[in-house]
Amino acid sequence: MEIFDMLVWGGAALTLLGLAALLWCIVTVIRIRRARLDENAFRARMQGILAVNMGALVISALGLMTVVLGIMLG
């Protein structure tokens, strides 16, 4: 296995990790909305989920960039 193949597979793994975190965020927000919390409690929970969501987007984007880089160089 060449280094470029490892870049592609590593990037794919990062992308899947980011997508899994995004799905977790979606499910968690749906559960919070169904709980019918008051606005302050809702905002407090959403702030934590927003941080995870942004991190998941960054991880997924880095994974996709790594896949493209591995394909272009390989």
PDB file of C-alpha atoms in Angstrom:
ATOM      1  CA  MET A   1       0.000   0.000   0.000  1.00  0.00           C
ATOM      2  CA  GLU A   2       1.460   3.322  -1.038  1.00  0.00           C
ATOM      3  CA  ILE A   3       1.425   6.492   0.993  1.00  0.00           C
ATOM      4  CA  PHE A   4      -1.202   7.984  -1.303  1.00  0.00           C
ATOM      5  CA  ASP A   5      -3.524   5.043  -0.731  1.00  0.00           C
ATOM      6  CA  MET A   6      -3.132   5.592   2.990  1.00  0.00           C
ATOM      7  CA  LEU A   7      -3.990   9.270   2.485  1.00  0.00           C
ATOM      8  CA  VAL A   8      -7.179   8.312   0.677  1.00  0.00           C
ATOM      9  CA  TRP A   9      -8.244   5.737   3.260  1.00  0.00           C
ATOM     10  CA  GLY A  10      -7.281   7.952   6.187  1.00  0.00           C
ATOM     11  CA  GLY A  11      -9.233  10.827   4.675  1.00  0.00           C
ATOM     12  CA  ALA A  12     -12.217   8.553   4.130  1.00  0.00           C
ATOM     13  CA  ALA A  13     -12.057   7.492   7.780  1.00  0.00           C
ATOM     14  CA  LEU A  14     -11.917  11.135   8.904  1.00  0.00           C
ATOM     15  CA  THR A  15     -14.873  11.971   6.694  1.00  0.00           C
ATOM     16  CA  LEU A  16     -16.911   9.097   8.118  1.00  0.00           C
ATOM     17  CA  LEU A  17     -16.005  10.181  11.646  1.00  0.00           C
ATOM     18  CA  GLY A  18     -17.203  13.706  10.873  1.00  0.00           C
ATOM     19  CA  LEU A  19     -20.431  12.404   9.353  1.00  0.00           C
ATOM     20  CA  ALA A  20     -21.072  10.217  12.395  1.00  0.00           C
ATOM     21  CA  ALA A  21     -20.621  13.251  14.655  1.00  0.00           C
ATOM     22  CA  LEU A  22     -23.019  15.250  12.461  1.00  0.00           C
ATOM     23  CA  LEU A  23     -25.618  12.501  12.725  1.00  0.00           C
ATOM     24  CA  TRP A  24     -25.151  12.490  16.507  1.00  0.00           C
ATOM     25  CA  CYS A  25     -25.784  16.254  16.535  1.00  0.00           C
ATOM     26  CA  ILE A  26     -28.968  15.853  14.500  1.00  0.00           C
ATOM     27  CA  VAL A  27     -30.338  13.103  16.738  1.00  0.00           C
ATOM     28  CA  THR A  28     -29.454  15.035  19.888  1.00  0.00           C
ATOM     29  CA  VAL A  29     -31.157  18.212  18.678  1.00  0.00           C
ATOM     30  CA  ILE A  30     -34.293  16.256  17.762  1.00  0.00           C
ATOM     31  CA  ARG A  31     -34.367  14.763  21.267  1.00  0.00           C
ATOM     32  CA  ILE A  32     -33.880  18.181  22.865  1.00  0.00           C
ATOM     33  CA  ARG A  33     -36.666  19.719  20.785  1.00  0.00           C
ATOM     34  CA  ARG A  34     -39.038  16.915  21.770  1.00  0.00           C
ATOM     35  CA  ALA A  35     -38.225  17.489  25.449  1.00  0.00           C
ATOM     36  CA  ARG A  36     -39.921  20.925  25.259  1.00  0.00           C
ATOM     37  CA  LEU A  37     -37.410  22.669  27.503  1.00  0.00           C
ATOM     38  CA  ASP A  38     -37.670  26.314  28.387  1.00  0.00           C
ATOM     39  CA  GLU A  39     -35.674  28.709  26.231  1.00  0.00           C
ATOM     40  CA  ASN A  40     -32.718  29.149  28.593  1.00  0.00           C
ATOM     41  CA  ALA A  41     -32.174  25.410  29.048  1.00  0.00           C
ATOM     42  CA  PHE A  42     -32.610  24.869  25.318  1.00  0.00           C
ATOM     43  CA  ARG A  43     -29.992  27.509  24.490  1.00  0.00           C
ATOM     44  CA  ALA A  44     -27.549  26.116  27.054  1.00  0.00           C
ATOM     45  CA  ARG A  45     -27.739  22.636  25.537  1.00  0.00           C
ATOM     46  CA  MET A  46     -27.568  23.939  21.994  1.00  0.00           C
ATOM     47  CA  GLN A  47     -24.314  25.812  22.692  1.00  0.00           C
ATOM     48  CA  GLY A  48     -22.549  22.565  23.515  1.00  0.00           C
ATOM     49  CA  ILE A  49     -23.991  20.819  20.479  1.00  0.00           C
ATOM     50  CA  LEU A  50     -23.006  23.727  18.246  1.00  0.00           C
ATOM     51  CA  ALA A  51     -19.357  23.284  19.238  1.00  0.00           C
ATOM     52  CA  VAL A  52     -19.495  19.568  18.386  1.00  0.00           C
ATOM     53  CA  ASN A  53     -21.275  20.375  15.121  1.00  0.00           C
ATOM     54  CA  MET A  54     -18.607  22.851  14.020  1.00  0.00           C
ATOM     55  CA  GLY A  55     -15.843  20.412  14.946  1.00  0.00           C
ATOM     56  CA  ALA A  56     -17.565  17.661  12.978  1.00  0.00           C
ATOM     57  CA  LEU A  57     -17.795  19.901   9.928  1.00  0.00           C
ATOM     58  CA  VAL A  58     -14.099  20.729  10.157  1.00  0.00           C
ATOM     59  CA  ILE A  59     -13.111  17.069  10.557  1.00  0.00           C
ATOM     60  CA  SER A  60     -15.291  16.057   7.624  1.00  0.00           C
ATOM     61  CA  ALA A  61     -13.874  18.822   5.414  1.00  0.00           C
ATOM     62  CA  LEU A  62     -10.296  17.904   6.330  1.00  0.00           C
ATOM     63  CA  GLY A  63     -11.047  14.284   5.516  1.00  0.00           C
ATOM     64  CA  LEU A  64     -12.441  15.195   2.115  1.00  0.00           C
ATOM     65  CA  MET A  65      -9.440  17.410   1.402  1.00  0.00           C
ATOM     66  CA  THR A  66      -7.130  14.535   2.327  1.00  0.00           C
ATOM     67  CA  VAL A  67      -8.987  12.178  -0.009  1.00  0.00           C
ATOM     68  CA  VAL A  68      -8.717  14.645  -2.890  1.00  0.00           C
ATOM     69  CA  LEU A  69      -5.044  15.250  -2.157  1.00  0.00           C
ATOM     70  CA  GLY A  70      -4.326  11.506  -2.107  1.00  0.00           C
ATOM     71  CA  ILE A  71      -6.153  11.019  -5.395  1.00  0.00           C
ATOM     72  CA  MET A  72      -4.414  13.947  -7.105  1.00  0.00           C
ATOM     73  CA  LEU A  73      -0.940  12.949  -5.944  1.00  0.00           C
ATOM     74  CA  GLY A  74      -1.451   9.221  -6.442  1.00  0.00           C
TER      75      GLY A  74
END
